[in-house]
Structure formats: structure tokens, C-alpha cells
Short mmCIF file of C-alpha atoms and ligand atoms in Angstrom, two decimals:
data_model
loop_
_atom_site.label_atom_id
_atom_site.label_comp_id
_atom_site.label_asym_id
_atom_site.label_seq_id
_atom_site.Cartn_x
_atom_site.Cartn_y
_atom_site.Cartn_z
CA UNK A 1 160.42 -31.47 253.94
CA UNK A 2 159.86 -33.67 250.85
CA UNK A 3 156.24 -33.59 248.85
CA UNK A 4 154.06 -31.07 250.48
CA UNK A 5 150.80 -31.72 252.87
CA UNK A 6 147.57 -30.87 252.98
CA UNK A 7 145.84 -30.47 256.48
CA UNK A 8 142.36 -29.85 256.74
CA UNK A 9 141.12 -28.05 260.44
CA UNK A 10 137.85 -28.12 261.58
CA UNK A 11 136.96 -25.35 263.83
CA UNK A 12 134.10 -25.39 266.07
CA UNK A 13 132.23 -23.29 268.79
CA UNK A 14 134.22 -23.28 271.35
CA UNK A 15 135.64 -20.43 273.18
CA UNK A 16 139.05 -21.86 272.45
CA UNK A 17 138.41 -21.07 268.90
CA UNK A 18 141.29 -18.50 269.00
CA UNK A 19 143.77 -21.00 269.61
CA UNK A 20 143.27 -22.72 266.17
CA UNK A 21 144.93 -19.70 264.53
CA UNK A 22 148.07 -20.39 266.30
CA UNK A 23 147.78 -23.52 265.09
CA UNK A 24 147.34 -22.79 261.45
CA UNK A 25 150.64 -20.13 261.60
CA UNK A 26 152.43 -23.15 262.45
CA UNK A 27 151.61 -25.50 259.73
CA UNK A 28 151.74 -22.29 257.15
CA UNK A 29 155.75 -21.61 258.68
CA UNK A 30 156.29 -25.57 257.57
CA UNK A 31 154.63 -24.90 253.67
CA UNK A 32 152.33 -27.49 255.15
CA UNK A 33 148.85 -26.67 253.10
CA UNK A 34 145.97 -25.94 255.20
CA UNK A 35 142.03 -25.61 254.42
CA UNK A 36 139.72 -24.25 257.17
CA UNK A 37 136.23 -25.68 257.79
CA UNK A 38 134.29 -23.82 260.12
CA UNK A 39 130.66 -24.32 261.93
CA UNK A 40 128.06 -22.03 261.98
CA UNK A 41 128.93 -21.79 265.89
CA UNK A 42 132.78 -21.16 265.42
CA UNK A 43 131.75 -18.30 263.18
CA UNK A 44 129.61 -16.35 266.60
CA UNK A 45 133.39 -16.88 267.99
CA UNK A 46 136.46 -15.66 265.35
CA UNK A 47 135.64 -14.46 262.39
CA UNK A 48 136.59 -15.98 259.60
CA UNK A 49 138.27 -13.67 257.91
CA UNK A 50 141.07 -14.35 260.56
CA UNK A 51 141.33 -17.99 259.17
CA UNK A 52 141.28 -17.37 255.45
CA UNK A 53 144.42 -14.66 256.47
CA UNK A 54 146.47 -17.25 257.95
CA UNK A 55 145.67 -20.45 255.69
CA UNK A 56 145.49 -18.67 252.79
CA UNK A 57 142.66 -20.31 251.69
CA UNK A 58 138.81 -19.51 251.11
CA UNK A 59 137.18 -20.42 254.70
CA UNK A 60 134.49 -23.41 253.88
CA UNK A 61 131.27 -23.16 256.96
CA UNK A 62 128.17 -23.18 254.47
CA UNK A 63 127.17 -26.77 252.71
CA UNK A 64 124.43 -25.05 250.43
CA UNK A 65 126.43 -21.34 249.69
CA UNK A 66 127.10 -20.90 245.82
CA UNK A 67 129.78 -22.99 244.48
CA UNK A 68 133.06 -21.13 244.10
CA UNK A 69 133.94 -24.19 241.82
CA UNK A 70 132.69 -26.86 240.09
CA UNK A 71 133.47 -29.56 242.59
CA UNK A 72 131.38 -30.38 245.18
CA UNK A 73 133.43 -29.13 248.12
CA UNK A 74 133.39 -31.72 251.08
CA UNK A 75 134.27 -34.46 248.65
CA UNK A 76 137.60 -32.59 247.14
CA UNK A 77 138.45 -31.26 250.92
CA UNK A 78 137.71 -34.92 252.35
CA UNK A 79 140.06 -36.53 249.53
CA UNK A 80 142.61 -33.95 249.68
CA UNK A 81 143.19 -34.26 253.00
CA UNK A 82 146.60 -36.31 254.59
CA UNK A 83 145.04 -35.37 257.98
CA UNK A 84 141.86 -33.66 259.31
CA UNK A 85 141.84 -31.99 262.61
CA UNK A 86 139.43 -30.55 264.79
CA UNK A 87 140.43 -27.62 266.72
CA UNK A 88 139.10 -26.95 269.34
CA UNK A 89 136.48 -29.90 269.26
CA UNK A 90 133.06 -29.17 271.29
CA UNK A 91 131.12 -31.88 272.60
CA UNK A 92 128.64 -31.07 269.90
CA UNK A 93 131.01 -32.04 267.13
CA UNK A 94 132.55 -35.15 269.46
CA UNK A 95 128.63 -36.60 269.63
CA UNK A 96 127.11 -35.57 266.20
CA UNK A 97 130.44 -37.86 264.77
CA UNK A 98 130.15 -40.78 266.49
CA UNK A 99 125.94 -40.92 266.14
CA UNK A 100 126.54 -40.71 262.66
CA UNK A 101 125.29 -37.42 261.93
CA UNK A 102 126.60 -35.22 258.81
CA UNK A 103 124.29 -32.24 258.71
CA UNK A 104 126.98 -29.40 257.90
CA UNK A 105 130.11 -28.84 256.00
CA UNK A 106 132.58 -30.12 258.72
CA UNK A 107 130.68 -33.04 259.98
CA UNK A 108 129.96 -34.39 256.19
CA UNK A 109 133.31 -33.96 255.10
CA UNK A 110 134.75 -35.70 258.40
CA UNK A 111 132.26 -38.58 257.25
CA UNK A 112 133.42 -38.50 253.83
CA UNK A 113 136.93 -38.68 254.14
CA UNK A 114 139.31 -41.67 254.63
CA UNK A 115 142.42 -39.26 255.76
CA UNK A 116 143.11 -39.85 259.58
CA UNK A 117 141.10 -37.58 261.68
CA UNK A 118 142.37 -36.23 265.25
CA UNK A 119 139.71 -34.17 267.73
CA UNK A 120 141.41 -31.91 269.89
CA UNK A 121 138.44 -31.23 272.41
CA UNK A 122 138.24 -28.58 274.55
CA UNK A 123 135.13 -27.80 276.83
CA UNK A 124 134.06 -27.19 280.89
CA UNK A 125 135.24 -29.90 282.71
CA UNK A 126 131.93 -30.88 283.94
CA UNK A 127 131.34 -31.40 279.84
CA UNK A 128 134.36 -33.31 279.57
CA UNK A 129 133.83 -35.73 282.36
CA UNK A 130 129.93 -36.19 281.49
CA UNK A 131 129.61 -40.40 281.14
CA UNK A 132 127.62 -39.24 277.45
CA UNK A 133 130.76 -37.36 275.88
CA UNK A 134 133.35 -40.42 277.22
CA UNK A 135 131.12 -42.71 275.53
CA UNK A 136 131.46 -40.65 272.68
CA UNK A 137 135.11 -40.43 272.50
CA UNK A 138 135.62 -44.19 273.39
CA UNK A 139 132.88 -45.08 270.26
CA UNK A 140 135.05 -42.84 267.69
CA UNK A 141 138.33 -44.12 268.87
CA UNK A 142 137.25 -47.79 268.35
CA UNK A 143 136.45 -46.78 265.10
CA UNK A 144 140.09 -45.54 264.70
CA UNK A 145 140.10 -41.58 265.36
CA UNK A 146 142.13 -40.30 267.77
CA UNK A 147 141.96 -37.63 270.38
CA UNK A 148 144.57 -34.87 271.46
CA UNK A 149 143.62 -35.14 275.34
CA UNK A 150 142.73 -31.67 276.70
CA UNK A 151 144.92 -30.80 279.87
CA UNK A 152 143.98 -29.52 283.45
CA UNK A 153 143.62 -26.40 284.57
CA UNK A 154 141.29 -22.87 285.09
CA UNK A 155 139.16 -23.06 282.24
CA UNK A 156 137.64 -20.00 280.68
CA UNK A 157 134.61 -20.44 282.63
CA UNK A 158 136.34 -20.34 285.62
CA UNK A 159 135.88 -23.84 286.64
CA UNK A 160 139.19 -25.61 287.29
CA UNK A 161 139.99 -29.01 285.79
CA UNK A 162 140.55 -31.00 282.82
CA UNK A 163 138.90 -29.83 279.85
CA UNK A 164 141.10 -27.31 279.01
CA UNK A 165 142.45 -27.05 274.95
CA UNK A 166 146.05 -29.19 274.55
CA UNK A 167 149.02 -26.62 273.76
CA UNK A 168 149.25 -25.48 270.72
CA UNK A 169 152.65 -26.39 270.67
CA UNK A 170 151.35 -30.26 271.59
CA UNK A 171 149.15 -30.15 268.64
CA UNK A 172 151.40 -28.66 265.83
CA UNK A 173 154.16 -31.56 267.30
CA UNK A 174 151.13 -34.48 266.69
CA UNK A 175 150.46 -32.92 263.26
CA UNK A 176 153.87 -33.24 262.28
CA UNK A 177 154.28 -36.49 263.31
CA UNK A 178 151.34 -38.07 262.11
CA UNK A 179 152.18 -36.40 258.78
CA UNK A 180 155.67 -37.44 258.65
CA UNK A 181 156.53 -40.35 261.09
CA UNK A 182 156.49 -43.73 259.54
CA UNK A 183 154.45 -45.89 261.87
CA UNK A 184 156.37 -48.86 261.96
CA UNK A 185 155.56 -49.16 266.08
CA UNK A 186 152.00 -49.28 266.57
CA UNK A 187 150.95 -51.53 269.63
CA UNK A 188 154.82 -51.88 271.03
CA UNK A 189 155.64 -50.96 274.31
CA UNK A 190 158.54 -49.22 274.84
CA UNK A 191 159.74 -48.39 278.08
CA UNK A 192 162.33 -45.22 278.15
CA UNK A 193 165.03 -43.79 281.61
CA UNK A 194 166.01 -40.65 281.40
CA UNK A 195 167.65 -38.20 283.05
CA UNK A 196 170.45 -38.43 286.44
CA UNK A 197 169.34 -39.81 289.18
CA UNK A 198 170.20 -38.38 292.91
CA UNK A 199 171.87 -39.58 296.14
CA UNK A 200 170.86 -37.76 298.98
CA UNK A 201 173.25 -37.41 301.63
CA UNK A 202 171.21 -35.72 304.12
CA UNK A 203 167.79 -33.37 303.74
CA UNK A 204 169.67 -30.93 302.04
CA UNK A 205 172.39 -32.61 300.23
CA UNK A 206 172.77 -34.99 297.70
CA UNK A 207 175.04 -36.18 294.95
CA UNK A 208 174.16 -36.31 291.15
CA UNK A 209 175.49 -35.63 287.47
CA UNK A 210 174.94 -33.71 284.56
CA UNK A 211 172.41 -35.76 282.59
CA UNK A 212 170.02 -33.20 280.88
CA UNK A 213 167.53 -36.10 280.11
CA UNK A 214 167.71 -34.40 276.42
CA UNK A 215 168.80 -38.06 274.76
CA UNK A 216 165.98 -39.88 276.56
CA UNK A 217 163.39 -37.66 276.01
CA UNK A 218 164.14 -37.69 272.25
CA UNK A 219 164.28 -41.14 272.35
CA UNK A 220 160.43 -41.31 273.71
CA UNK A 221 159.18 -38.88 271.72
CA UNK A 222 160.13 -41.07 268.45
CA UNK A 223 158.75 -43.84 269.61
CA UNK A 224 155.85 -42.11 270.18
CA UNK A 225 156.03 -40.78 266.82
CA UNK A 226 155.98 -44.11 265.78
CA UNK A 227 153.20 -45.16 266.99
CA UNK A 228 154.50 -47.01 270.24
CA UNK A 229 152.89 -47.08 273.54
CA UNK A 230 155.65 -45.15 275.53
CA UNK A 231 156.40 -44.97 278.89
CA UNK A 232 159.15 -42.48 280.05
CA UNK A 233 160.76 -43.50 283.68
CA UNK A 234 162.47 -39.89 284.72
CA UNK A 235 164.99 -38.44 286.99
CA UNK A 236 164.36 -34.91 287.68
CA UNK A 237 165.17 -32.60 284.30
CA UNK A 238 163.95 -29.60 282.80
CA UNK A 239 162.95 -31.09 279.85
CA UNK A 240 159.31 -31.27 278.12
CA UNK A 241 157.13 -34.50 278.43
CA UNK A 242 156.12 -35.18 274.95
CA UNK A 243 152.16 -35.11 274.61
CA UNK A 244 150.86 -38.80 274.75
CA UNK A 245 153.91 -40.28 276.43
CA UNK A 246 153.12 -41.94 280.49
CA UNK A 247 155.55 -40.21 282.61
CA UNK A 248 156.74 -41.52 285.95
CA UNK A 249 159.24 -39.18 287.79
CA UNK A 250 161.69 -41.01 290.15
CA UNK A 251 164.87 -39.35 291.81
CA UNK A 252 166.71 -41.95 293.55
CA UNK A 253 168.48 -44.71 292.43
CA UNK A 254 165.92 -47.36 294.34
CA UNK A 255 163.34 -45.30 292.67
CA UNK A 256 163.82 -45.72 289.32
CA UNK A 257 164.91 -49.85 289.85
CA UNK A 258 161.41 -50.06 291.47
CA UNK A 259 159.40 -48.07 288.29
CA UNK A 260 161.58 -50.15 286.06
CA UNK A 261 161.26 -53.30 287.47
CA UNK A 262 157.23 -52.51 287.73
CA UNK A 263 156.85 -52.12 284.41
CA UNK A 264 159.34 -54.07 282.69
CA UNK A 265 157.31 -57.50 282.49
CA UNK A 266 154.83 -56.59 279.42
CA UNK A 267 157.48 -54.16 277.95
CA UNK A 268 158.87 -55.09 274.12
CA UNK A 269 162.10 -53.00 274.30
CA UNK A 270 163.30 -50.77 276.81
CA UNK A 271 166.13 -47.84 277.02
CA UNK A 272 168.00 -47.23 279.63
CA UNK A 273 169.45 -43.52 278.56
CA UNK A 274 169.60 -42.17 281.86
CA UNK A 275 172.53 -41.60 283.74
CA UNK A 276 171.88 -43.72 287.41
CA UNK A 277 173.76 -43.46 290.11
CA UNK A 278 176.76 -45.92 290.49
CA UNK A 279 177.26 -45.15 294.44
CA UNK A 280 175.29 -43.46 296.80
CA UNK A 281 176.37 -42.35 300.46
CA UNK A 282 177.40 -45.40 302.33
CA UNK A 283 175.16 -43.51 305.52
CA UNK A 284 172.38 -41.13 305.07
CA UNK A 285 172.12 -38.81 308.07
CA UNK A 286 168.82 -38.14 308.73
CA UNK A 287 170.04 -34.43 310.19
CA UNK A 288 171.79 -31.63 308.15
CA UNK A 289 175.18 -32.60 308.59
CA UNK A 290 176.68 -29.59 310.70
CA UNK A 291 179.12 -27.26 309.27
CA UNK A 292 182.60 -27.36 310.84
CA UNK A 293 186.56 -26.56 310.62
CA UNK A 294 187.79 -29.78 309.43
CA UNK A 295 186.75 -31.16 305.85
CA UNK A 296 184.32 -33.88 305.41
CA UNK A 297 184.57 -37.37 304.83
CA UNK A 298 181.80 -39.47 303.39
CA UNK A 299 182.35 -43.31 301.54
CA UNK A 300 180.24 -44.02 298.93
CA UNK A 301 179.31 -48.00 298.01
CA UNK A 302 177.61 -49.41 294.86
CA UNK A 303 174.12 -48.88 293.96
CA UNK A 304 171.97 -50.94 291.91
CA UNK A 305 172.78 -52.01 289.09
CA UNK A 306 169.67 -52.22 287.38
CA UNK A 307 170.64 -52.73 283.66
CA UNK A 308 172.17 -55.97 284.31
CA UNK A 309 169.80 -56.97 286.67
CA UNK A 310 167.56 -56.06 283.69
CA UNK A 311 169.86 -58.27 281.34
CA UNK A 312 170.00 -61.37 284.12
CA UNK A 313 165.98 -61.53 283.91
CA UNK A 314 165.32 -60.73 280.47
CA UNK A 315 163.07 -63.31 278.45
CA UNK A 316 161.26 -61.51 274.78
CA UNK A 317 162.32 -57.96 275.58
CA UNK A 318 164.79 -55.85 273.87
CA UNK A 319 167.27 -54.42 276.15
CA UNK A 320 169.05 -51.38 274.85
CA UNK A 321 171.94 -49.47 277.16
CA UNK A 322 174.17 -46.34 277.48
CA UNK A 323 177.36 -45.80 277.50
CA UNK A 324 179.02 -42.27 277.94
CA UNK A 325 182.31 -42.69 278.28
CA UNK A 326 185.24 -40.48 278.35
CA UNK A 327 187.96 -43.61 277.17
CA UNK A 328 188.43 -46.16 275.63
CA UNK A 329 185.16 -46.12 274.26
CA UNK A 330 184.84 -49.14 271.85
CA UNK A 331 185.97 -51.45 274.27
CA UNK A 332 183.97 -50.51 277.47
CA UNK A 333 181.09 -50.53 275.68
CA UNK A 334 181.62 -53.82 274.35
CA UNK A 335 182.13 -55.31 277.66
CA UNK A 336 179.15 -53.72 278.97
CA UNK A 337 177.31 -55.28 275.83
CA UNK A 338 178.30 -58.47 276.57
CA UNK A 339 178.52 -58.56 280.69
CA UNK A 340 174.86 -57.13 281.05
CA UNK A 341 173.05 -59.09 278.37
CA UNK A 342 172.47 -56.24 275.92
CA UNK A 343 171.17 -56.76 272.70
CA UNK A 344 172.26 -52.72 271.84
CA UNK A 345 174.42 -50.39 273.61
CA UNK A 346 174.88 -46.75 272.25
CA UNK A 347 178.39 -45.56 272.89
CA UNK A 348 179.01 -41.96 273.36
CA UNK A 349 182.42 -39.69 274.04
CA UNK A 350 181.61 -37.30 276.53
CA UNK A 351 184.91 -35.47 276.50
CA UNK A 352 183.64 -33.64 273.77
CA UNK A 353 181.83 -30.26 274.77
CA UNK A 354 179.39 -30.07 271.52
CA UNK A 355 178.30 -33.42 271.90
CA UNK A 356 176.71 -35.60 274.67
CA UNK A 357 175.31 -34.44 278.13
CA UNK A 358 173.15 -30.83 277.85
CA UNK A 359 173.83 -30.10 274.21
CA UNK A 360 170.94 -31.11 271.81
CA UNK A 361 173.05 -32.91 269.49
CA UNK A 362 175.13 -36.37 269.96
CA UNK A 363 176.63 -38.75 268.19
CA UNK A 364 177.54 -41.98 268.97
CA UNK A 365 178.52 -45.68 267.95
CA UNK A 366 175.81 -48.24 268.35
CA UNK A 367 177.10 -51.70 269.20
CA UNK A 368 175.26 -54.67 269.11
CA UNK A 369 176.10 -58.67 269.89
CA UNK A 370 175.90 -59.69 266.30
CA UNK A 371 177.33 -56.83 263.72
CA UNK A 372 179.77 -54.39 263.28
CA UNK A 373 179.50 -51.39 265.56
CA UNK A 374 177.70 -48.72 263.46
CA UNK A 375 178.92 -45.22 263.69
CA UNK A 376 176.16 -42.07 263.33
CA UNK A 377 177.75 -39.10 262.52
CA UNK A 378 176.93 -35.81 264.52
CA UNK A 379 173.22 -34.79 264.14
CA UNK A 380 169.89 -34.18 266.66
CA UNK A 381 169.30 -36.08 269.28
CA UNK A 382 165.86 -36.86 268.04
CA UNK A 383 167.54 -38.19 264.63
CA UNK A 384 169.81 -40.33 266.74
CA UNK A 385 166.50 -42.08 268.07
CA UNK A 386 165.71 -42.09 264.89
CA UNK A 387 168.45 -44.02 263.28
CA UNK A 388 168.07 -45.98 266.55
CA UNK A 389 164.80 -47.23 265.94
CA UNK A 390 165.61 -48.45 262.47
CA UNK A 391 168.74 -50.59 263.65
CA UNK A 392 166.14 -52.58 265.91
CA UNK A 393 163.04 -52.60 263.88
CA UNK A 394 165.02 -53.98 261.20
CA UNK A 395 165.82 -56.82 263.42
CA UNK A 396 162.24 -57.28 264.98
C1 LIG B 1 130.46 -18.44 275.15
C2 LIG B 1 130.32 -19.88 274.77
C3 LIG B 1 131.39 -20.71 274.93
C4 LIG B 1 131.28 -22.07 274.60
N1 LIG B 1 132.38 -22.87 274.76
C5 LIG B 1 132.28 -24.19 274.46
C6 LIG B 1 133.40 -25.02 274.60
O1 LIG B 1 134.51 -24.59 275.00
N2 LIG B 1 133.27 -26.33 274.31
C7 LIG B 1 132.09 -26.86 273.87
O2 LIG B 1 132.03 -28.07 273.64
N3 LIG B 1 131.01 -26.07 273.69
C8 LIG B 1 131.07 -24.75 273.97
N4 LIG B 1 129.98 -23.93 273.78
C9 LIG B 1 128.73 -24.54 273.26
C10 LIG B 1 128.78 -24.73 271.75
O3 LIG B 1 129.02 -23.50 271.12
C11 LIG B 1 127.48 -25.35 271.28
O4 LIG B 1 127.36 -26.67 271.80
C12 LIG B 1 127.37 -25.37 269.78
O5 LIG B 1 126.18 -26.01 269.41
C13 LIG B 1 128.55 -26.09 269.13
O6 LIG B 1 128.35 -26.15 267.75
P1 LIG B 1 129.44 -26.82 266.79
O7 LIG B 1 129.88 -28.07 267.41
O8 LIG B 1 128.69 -27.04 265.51
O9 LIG B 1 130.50 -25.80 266.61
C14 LIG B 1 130.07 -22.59 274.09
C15 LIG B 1 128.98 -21.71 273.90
C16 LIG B 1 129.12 -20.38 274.23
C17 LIG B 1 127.94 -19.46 274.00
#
């Protein structure tokens, strides 16, 4: 990674407290620099010893302890600082912020600094849901902080339901991105398929192919990274919804044409990277269809074709499309360009086994109506969205 980071975490007294160390270990495995501020609460909890191990750093928690310096700590820590986080954020911290108070080392540094500031809270849901702490949250993100939403599930009290810290794994991905994504997307709405889609034949059967959803997924996690308002329109895959991104899961054909259609109004640039059914059983038996001695016979007819019907209603959106194609590659995916009103179509070979559907690595042609087809060589899917994203932001 190019010129190194600093990362300032706020810990406070919650009993998720542990989970900030996990945190920290990733940031130190990415050189990323990390300073620890701790309240007098987190302290009853972990330790700090445990901190200062992992960030390498002297643990700050006491505004009025002797100086290990000259400088006045919160003011070097709050200018320092790319990006502040708390983790895990108690209600406490959420309330004393957006009233305005600053009467310890983490709450006058988070005042004092202009570095974006993200509050990963995690309490009892009954916390969480109180109308006092929402109020909270909604103040501070008018003023421009953001939150990591906590997640469902059985909380250490026992209770079940949201409140519960995001994944460690969620946070260290946000961190990353906000340190390293350029934000060239805020406000758009981006509208992402991914995935296959599925015919059913009867309750048991059903027809599909081998979309992995891997290139879709990619493609809305960048967005997100960019600071787009993503929503992700999904056939059934194993893969991970990125934090932050809507989901909608589909699995038929008519499915994902209704979720797409729904949505597709107030959307600035959709991408249709998942693999839809062409043809679907021309009868769907509502019983299992018995087993016997002779084969089976079953026609298929088209399915919707909802990219062009995309392309036949489109007004101000940008309307990117697929192709994976195992010939003549160039040419069908110019015709598909041009016959469903594309403004971008991303051409891929999918005779090659390293490349395409299930692997995590692609590379493709993209097309567009008014230049030269642009060839990306073989990299990550997620730098494929990448170099997607630039093609059509340079043209926004
Ligand atoms: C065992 C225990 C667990 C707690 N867990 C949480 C928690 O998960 N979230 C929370 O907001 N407060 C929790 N609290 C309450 C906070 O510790 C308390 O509000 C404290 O004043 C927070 O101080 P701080 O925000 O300065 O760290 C817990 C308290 C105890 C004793």
C-alpha cells in the first residue's frame, strides 16, 4: 500500500471490548499505524496492556496523567489521525458526542479532530432501540459521522436482537476502504444482479448455471467503497454481502425482473452481472415428476429478457451488461451493445478455466457505443470493478 495510515480506535465500556483487539491485529498485518484511546470504563473490561501489545503504541485513557511528551496529547492524536474509530461504541460515548460533551481523553480528542470518525456501537438491544440513543445516532450522522450498524443476534446478556458488535471482519473491510477508496460516488445509486438465477421444473427440480455471483458482488462492494448507495439484486450464491450494501435475494427469473424493475426508476447506473435464465420449462408440474423407464422430455421457451427491456425504457440511467461468452466474443458483445441499448457491456471468455465463472479473478474487454473496446488484463475481480468504475465516472 502506498504512504502509510494512521488509525486512531477509541475503545469504550462495553463488554465487546475484546473484539477491538481483533481489530487492531488487522490494521497492524496491513503496516496501517494504530493509537489506542481508551475510557476509564473500557479499562474495568481489557486491560490495557493487551492494546499497547497489539498497536504497539503507549495506550492513551487519562487526560490529566503526566505528559510522556511535550505535546498535548488529544491535539497530536486528533491531527494525526486519517480515521478515528470507536470500537465497540456504548451508548454513553454515542450521547456524550452528539450533546457536545468532551470530558475525557476519547471524547475531547473525537471533538478535536477533523479526521472522519466511524462508531461501531454495540450494546443490549433494548439500548439500541431506545428512541434517546436513535436520536443520538441520527444527530451525529447529520453532522457527518458515520455508524458501522451492529447486527442481530444473542447478545451477551442473553437478550436476542440487534445490538450486537458488527464483524470484525466488516469493520477492518470499512477501515480499509474509507482509508483507501477514492470517493468519487457519494449520493449515486447503483443498482447491482448477481448471481444465476433458477428454473424450477417441479418442487424438486430446477435448471440453473454456474454463476458464483463472485463478479457482482465485487462489483457492489466498490461501489460501496466509493461511496455509492448500493443495492445488490441476488440469485442464490455463497458469497458474502458486503457490510452497508441493501440486499434483495430473488431466485427465479420473474423474480429478479420484478426487484429490478422495482427499483430501477431512481437508480443512476445499474449492472446486470448476473447470469439470468434465457429459458425456463415450457410447463411446471406442480407434482414431482415420477421416475420411469423411458427418458424425459421437457421444452424449454424464452424467459425475460430483462436487460433489454431495461435498455427499451431507459431515460438518465446508465445501463451496464454482461457478456460471457465462449465465441466469437467481440462481435456478440457488440451486438448485444447495440440491440439492448447499452451504454457498457463487459465481455468475458468463459472457455478459459482460470478466468470467469467461480474463480476470483477475470478479465475481460469492456465495450462501449462510443470508443474502442478496452481490454483489462487478468487481475481480481474487485480490481475489474475497479477499472470499471473509472471507465464510467470518467464519462459522468
Ligand atoms: C458488564 C457490563 C457490560 C456493559 N456492556 C455495555 C455495552 O455492551 N454497551 C454499552 O453501551 N454499555 C455497556 N455497559 C455500560 C457502560 O459500561 C457504561 O455506560 C459506561 O458508563 C460507559 O462508559 P464509556 O462510554 O466512557 O466507556 C456495560 C456495563 C457493564 C458493567
Amino acid at each position: 500500500m502506498e504512504n502509510r495510515k494512521t488509525v486512531v480506535i477509541g475503545v469504550t465500556g462495553g463488554i465487546a471490548v475484546y473484539k477491538a483487539l481483533d481489530v487492531i491485529s488487522k490494521l497492524k498485518k496491513e503496516n496501517i499505524e494504530v493509537h489506542v484511546i481508551m475510557t476509564k470504563a473500557a479499562i474495568e473490561f481489557v486491560n490495557p496492556i493487551s492494546f499497547q501489545s497489539l498497536s504497539q503504541n503507549i495506550v492513551i485513557h487519562d487526560m490529566f496523567e503526566e505528559p510522556k511528551a511535550w505535546e498535548i496529547q488529544h491535539i497530536v492524536l486528533a491531527k494525526k489521525a486519517d480515521l478515528f474509530v470507536i470500537v465497540p461504541a456504548t451508548a454513553n460515548v454515542i450521547g456524550k458526542v452528539a450533546n457536545g460533551i468532551a470530558d475525557d481523553m476519547l471524547t475531547t480528542t473525537i471533538m478535536a479532530t477533523k479526521a472522519p470518525v466511524i462508531f461501531a456501537p454495540a450494546m443490549n438491544v433494548n439500548m439500541y432501540n431506545n428512541p434517546i440513543l436513535q436520536s443520538n445516532i441520527q444527530k451525529l450522522k447529520e453532522f457527518g459521522y458515520n455508524f458501522i450498524n451492529p447486527t442481530s443476534g444473542r447478545l451477551a446478556c442473553g437478550d436476542i436482537g440487534e445490538g450486537k458488535l458488527a464483524q470484525t471482519e466488516d469493520i477492518f473491510e470499512i477501515i480499509m476502504s474509507n482509508l483507501y477508496s477514492i470517493k468519487d460516488m457519494i449520493g449515486t445509486k447503483v443498482l447491482v444482479t448477481a448471481g444465476p438465477t433458477i428454473a424450477p421444473i417441479d418442487p424438486v427440480r430446477y435448471i440453473t448455471n454456474r454463476s458464483s455471483g463472485k463478479m457482482g458482488y465485487a462489483i457492489a462492494r466498490e461501489a460501496r467503497d466509493r461511496g455509492a448507495v448500493v443495492t445488490l439484486i441476488s440469485g442464490p450464491c455463497n458469497e458474502k454481502v458486503p457490510i452497508g450494501v441493501s440486499i434483495i435475494r430473488i431466485n427465479t427469473n420473474e423474480e429478479m425482473r420484478a426487484a429490478v424493475l422495482n427499483n430501477y426508476e431512481d437508480t443512476n447506473i445499474v449492472i446486470k452481472a448476473a447470469a439470468v435464465s434465457d429459458y425456463k420449462p415450457k410447463v411446471y408440474s406442480n407434482n414431482k415428476i415420477k421416475k420411469s423407464e423411458n427418458g424425459l422430455n421437457l421444452e424449454f421457451i424464452r424467459d425475460n429478457d430483462i436487460l433489454k427491456e431495461l435498455g427499451l425504457h431507459k431515460k438518465n440511467q446508465i445501463l451496464v451488461g454482461f457478456a460471457a461468452e465462449s465465441n466469437d466474443l467481440l462481435q456478440n458483445a457488440k451486438g448485444k451493445l447495440l440491440k439492448k441499448n447499452l451504454d457498457y457491456i463487459v465481455a468475458n471468455d468463459i472457455t478459459k478455466a482460470d478466468i470467469g465463472f467461480g474463480t476470483d479473478e477475470n478479465k475481460v474487454i469492456i465495450l462501449s457505443k462510443d470508443n474502442d473496446p478496452i481490454a483489462i488484463d487478468k487481475m481480481s475481480k474487485k480490481q475489474i470493478a475497479r477499472e470499471l468504475f473509472n471507465l464510467i465516472n470518467k464519462k459522468r
